[in-house]
Short mmCIF file of C-alpha atoms in Angstrom, two decimals:
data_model
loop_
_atom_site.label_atom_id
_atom_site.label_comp_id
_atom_site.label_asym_id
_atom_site.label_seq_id
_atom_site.Cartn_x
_atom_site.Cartn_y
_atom_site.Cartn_z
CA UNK A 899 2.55 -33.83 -44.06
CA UNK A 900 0.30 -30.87 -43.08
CA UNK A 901 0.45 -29.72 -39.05
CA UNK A 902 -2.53 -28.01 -38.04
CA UNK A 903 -2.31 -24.30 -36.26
CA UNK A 904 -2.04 -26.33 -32.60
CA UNK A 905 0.70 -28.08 -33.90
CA UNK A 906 2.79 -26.00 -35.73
CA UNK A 907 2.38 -23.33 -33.03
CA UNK A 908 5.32 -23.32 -30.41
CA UNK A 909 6.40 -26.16 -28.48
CA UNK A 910 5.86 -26.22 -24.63
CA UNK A 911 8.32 -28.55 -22.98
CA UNK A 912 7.33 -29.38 -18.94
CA UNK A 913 10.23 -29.05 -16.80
CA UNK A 914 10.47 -31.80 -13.78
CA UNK A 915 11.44 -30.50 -11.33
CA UNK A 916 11.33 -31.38 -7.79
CA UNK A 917 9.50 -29.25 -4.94
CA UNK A 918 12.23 -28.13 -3.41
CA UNK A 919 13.55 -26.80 -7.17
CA UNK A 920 10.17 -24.80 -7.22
CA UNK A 921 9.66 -23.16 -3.58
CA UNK A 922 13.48 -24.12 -2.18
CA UNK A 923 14.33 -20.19 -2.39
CA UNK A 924 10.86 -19.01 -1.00
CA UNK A 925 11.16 -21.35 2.20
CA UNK A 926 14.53 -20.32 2.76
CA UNK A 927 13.58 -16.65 3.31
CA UNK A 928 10.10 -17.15 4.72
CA UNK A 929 11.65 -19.62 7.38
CA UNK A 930 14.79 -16.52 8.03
CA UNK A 931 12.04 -13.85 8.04
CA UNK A 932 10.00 -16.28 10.53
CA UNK A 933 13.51 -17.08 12.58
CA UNK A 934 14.54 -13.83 12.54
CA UNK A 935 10.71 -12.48 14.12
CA UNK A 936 10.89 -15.56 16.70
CA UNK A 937 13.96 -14.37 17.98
CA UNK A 938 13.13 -10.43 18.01
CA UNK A 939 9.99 -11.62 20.36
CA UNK A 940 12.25 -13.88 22.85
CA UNK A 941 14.79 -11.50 23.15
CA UNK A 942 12.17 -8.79 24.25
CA UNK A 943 10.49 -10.71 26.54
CA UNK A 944 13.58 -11.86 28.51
CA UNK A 945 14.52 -8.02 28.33
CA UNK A 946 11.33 -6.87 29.60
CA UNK A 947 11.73 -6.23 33.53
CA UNK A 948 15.17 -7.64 33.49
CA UNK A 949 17.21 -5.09 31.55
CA UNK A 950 14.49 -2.58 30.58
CA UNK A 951 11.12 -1.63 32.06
CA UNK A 952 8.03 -3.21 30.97
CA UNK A 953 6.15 -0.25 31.83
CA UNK A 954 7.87 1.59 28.58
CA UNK A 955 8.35 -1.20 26.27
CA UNK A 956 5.43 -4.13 27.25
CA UNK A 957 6.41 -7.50 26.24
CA UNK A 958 4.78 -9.62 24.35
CA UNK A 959 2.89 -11.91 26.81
CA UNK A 960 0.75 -8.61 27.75
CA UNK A 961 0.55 -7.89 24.00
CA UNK A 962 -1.33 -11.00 23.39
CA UNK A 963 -3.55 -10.51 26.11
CA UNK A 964 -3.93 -7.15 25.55
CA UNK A 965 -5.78 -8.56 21.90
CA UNK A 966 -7.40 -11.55 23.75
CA UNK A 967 -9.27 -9.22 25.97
CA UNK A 968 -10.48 -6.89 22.86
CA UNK A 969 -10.73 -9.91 20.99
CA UNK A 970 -13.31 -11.04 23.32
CA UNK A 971 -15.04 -8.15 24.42
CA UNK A 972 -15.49 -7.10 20.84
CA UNK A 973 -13.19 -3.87 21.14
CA UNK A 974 -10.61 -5.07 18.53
CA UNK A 975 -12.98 -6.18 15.75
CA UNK A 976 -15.28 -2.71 15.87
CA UNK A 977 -12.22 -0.68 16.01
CA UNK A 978 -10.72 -2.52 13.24
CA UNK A 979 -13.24 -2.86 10.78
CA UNK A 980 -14.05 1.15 11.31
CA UNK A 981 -10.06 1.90 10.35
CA UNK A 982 -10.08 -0.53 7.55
CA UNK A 983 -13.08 0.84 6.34
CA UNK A 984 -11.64 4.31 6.14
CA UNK A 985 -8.24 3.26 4.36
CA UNK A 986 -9.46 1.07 1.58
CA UNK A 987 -12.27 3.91 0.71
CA UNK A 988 -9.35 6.53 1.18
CA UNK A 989 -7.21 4.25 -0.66
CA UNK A 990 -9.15 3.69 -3.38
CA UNK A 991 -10.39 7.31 -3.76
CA UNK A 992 -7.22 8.65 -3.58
CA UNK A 993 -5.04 6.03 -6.37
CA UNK A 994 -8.37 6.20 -8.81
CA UNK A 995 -8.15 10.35 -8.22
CA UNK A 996 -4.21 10.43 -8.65
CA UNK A 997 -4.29 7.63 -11.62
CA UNK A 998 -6.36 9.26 -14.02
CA UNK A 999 -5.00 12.77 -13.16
CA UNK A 1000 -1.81 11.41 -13.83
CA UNK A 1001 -2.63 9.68 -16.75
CA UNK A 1002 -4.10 12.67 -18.45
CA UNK A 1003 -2.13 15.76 -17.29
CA UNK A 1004 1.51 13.54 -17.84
CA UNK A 1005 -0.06 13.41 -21.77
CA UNK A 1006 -0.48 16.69 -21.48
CA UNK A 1007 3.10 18.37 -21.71
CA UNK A 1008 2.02 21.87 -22.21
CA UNK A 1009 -0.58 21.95 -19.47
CA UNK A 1010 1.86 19.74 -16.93
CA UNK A 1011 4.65 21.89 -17.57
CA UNK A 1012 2.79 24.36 -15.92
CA UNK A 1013 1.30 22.72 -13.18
CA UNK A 1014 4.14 20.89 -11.97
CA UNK A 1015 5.31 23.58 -8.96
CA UNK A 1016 2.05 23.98 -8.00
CA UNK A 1017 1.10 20.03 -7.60
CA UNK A 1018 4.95 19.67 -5.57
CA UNK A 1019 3.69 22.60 -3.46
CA UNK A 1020 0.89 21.12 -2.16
CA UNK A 1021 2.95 17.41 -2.33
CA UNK A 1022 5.08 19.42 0.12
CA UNK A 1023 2.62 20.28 3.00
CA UNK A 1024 2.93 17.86 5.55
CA UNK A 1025 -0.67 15.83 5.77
CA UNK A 1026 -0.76 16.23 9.29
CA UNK A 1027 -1.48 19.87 9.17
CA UNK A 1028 -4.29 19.28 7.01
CA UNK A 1029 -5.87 17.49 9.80
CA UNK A 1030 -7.41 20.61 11.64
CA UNK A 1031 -8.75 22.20 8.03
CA UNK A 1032 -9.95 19.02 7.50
CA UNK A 1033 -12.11 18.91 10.57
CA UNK A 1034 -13.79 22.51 10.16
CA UNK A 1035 -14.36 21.73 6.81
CA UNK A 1036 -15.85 17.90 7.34
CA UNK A 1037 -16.25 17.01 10.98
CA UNK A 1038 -14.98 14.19 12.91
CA UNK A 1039 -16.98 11.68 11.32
CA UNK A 1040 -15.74 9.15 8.91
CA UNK A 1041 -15.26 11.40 5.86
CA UNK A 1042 -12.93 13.30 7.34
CA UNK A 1043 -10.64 10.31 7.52
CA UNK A 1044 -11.08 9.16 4.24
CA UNK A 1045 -10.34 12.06 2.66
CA UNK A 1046 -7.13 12.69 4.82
CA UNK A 1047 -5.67 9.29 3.56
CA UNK A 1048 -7.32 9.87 -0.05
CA UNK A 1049 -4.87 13.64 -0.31
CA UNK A 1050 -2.27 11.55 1.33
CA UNK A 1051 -2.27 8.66 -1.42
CA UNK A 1052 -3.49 11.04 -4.28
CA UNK A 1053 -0.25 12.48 -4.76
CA UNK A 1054 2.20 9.36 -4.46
CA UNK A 1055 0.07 7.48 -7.26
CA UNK A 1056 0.08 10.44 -9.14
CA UNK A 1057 3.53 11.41 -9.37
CA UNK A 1058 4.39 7.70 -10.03
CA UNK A 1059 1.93 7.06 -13.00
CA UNK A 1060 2.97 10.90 -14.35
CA UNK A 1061 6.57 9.99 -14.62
CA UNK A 1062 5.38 6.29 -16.11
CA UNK A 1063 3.79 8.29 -18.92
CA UNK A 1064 6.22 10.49 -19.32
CA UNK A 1065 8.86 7.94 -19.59
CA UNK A 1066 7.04 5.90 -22.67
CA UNK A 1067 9.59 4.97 -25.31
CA UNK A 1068 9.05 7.60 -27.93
CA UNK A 1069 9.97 4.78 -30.61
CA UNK A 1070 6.93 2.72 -30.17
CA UNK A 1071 5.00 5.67 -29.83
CA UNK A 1072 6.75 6.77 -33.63
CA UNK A 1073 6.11 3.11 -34.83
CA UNK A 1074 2.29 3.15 -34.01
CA UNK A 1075 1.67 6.22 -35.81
CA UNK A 1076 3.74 5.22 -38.91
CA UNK A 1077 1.23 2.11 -38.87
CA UNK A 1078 -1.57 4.67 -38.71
CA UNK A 1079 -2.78 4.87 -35.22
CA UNK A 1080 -4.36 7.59 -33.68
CA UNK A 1081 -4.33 9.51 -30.48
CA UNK A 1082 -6.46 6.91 -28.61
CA UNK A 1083 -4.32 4.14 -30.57
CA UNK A 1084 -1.47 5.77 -28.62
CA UNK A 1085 -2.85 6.07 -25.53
CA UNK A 1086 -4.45 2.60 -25.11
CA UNK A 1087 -2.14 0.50 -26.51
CA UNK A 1088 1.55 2.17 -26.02
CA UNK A 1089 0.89 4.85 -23.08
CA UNK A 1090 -1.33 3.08 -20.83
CA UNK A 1091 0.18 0.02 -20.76
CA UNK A 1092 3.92 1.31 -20.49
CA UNK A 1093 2.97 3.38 -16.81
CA UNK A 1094 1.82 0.74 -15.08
CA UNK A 1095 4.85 -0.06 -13.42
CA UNK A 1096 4.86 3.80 -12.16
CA UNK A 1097 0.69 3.32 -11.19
CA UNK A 1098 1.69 0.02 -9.48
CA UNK A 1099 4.96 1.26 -7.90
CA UNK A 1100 2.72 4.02 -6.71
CA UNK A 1101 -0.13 2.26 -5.13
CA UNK A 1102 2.49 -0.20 -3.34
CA UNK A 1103 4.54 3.00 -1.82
CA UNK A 1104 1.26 4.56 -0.79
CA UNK A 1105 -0.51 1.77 1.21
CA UNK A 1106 1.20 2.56 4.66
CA UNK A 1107 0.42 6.22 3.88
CA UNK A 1108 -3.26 5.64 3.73
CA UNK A 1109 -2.84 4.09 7.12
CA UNK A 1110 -1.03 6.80 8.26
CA UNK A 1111 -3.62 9.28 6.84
CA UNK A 1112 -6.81 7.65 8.56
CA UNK A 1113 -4.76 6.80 11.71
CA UNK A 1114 -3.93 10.73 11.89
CA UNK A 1115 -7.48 11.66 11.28
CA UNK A 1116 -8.92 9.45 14.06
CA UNK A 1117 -5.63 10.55 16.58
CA UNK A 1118 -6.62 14.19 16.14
CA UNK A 1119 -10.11 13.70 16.62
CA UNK A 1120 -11.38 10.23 17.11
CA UNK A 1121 -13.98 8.26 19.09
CA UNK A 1122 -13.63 5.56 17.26
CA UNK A 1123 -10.85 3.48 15.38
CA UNK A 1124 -7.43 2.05 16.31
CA UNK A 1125 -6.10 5.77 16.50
CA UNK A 1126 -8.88 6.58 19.38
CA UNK A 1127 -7.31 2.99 20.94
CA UNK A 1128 -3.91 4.10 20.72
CA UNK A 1129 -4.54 7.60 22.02
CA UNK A 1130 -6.95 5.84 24.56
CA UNK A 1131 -4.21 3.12 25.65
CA UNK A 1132 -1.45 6.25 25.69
CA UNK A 1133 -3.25 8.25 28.31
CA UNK A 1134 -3.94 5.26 30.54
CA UNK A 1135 -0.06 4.51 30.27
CA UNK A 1136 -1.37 0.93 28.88
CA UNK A 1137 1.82 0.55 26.59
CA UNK A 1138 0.20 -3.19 26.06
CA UNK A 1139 -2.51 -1.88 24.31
CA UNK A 1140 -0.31 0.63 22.13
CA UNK A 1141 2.18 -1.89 20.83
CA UNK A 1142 -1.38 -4.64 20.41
CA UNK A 1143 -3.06 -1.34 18.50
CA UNK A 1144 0.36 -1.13 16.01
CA UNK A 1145 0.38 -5.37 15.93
CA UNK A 1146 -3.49 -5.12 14.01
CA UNK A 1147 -2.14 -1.91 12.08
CA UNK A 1148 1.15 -3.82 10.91
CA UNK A 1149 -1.13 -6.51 9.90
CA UNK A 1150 -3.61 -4.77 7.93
CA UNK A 1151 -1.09 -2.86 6.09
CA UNK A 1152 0.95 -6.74 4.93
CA UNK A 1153 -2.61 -7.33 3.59
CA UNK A 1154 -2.75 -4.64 1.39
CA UNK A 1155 0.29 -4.79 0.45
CA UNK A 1156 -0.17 -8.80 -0.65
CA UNK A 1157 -3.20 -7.50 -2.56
CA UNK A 1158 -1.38 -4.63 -4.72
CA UNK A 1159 1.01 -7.03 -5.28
CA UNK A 1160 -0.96 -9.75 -6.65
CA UNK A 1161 -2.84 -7.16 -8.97
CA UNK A 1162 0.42 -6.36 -10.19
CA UNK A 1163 1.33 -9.47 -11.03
CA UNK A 1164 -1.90 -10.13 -13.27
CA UNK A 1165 -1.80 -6.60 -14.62
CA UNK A 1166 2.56 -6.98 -15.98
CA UNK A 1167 1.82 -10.36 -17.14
CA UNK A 1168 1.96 -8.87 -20.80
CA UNK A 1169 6.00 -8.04 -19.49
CA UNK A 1170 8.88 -10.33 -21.12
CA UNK A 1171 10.34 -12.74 -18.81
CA UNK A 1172 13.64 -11.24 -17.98
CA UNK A 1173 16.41 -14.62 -18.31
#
């Protein structure tokens, strides 16, 4: 009897399982997470003017109206869109920036050897001090935001996919060049995909640090943005519209974050499935 390629290749077996099999553990801690958040909210708002005054901590019946009224008036959405606009362009700028220096330099022992102080110098200045340099150099228009939060994600991603590289298995590095690969043999098929977990652990860790970046920029010198409202809502003593400007922030930093993650989980799919 002769099998054909399809059938002779290996044998998928469909496992029945029920829903609950599938997603049980998922809805358990989604429904704790959502428990847990339902309970942090009731337990402020009873607090507010009865233990604690609402004047320093809001509560979260002025929080949502706080977004109803930008919602309506259009002050939320313009804001918004301006700060997102600045931290995926930062974002991106910085990770593609910090990737491929990475990625290159971390291949390059001699030459990373010695820049290694230097790069943890600068890693060391505190971004926030850039902010002033920043503005003589580019303004206070959008730029100068985007490149804030591009230096402040440039060197998370590339210290991240530097020590990926540098961590490669030195076997399969040996085994491809006993099979007679080259350089660029190396590179594409053992290097490259070997630091993604450090490029992807990188972007993840520096998505709130892109926010942080462009908020910074637009708190030092803003007219514009959900830093201008939360400087705005601060010198008004509107503590409403503070804790409402760090609600839309919160959110658009869990969407990010969903979206690194779901690029990582196309980009490791070559990965074994750990048992």
């Amino acid at each position: 009897m002769t099998l054909t390629a399809t059938e002779a290749g290996p044998v998928r077996v469909g496992l029945d399982r029920t829903w609950w099999q599938r997603h049980g553990s998922a809805t358990i801690v989604w429904s704790l997470r959502i428990g847990l958040l339902a309970v942090l909210i009731v337990l402020w708002q009873l607090a507010a003017d009865r233990w604690i005054d609402s004047t320093f901590t809001s509560k979260p019946t002025d929080i949502v109206q706080r977004l109803g009224e930008w919602g309506a008036d259009g002050t939320l959405w313009t804001n918004t869109w301006i700060t997102v606009q600045e931290i995926v362009y930062g974002f991106l700028l910085g990770a593609a920036a910090g990737a491929i220096a990475g990625f290159v330099l971390a291949s390059l022992n001699l030459i990373y050897r010695v820049l290694d102080p230097f790069v943890m110098a600068l890693y060391a200045i505190p971004k926030v001090a850039l902010a002033p340099l920043f503005i003589v150099w580019f303004g206070i228009g959008m730029h100068m935001k985007v490149l804030l939060a591009a230096a402040t994600v440039f060197f998370l991603v590339f210290l991240n996919t530097a020590a990926g590289v540098r961590e490669v298995d030195r076997g399969l590095i040996d085994a491809v060049r006993l099979m007679g690969g080259n350089r660029r043999d190396i590179a594409v098929r053992v290097v490259l995909p070997a630091s993604m977990t450090g490029l992807l652990t990188g972007l993840k860790v520096s998505i709130p640090y892109a926010l942080i970046g462009a908020v910074i920029g637009e708190l030092v010198a803003s007219n514009r943005g959900l830093g201008y409202l939360i400087n705005d809502s601060a010198s008004q003593f509107d503590t409403a519209g503070v804790f409402a400007t760090l609600v839309v922030l919160s959110v658009v930093a869990g969407v990010l974050n969903v979206f690194v993650s779901l690029i990582g989980r196309r980009v490791n799919r070559w990965k074994p499935i750990d048992d």
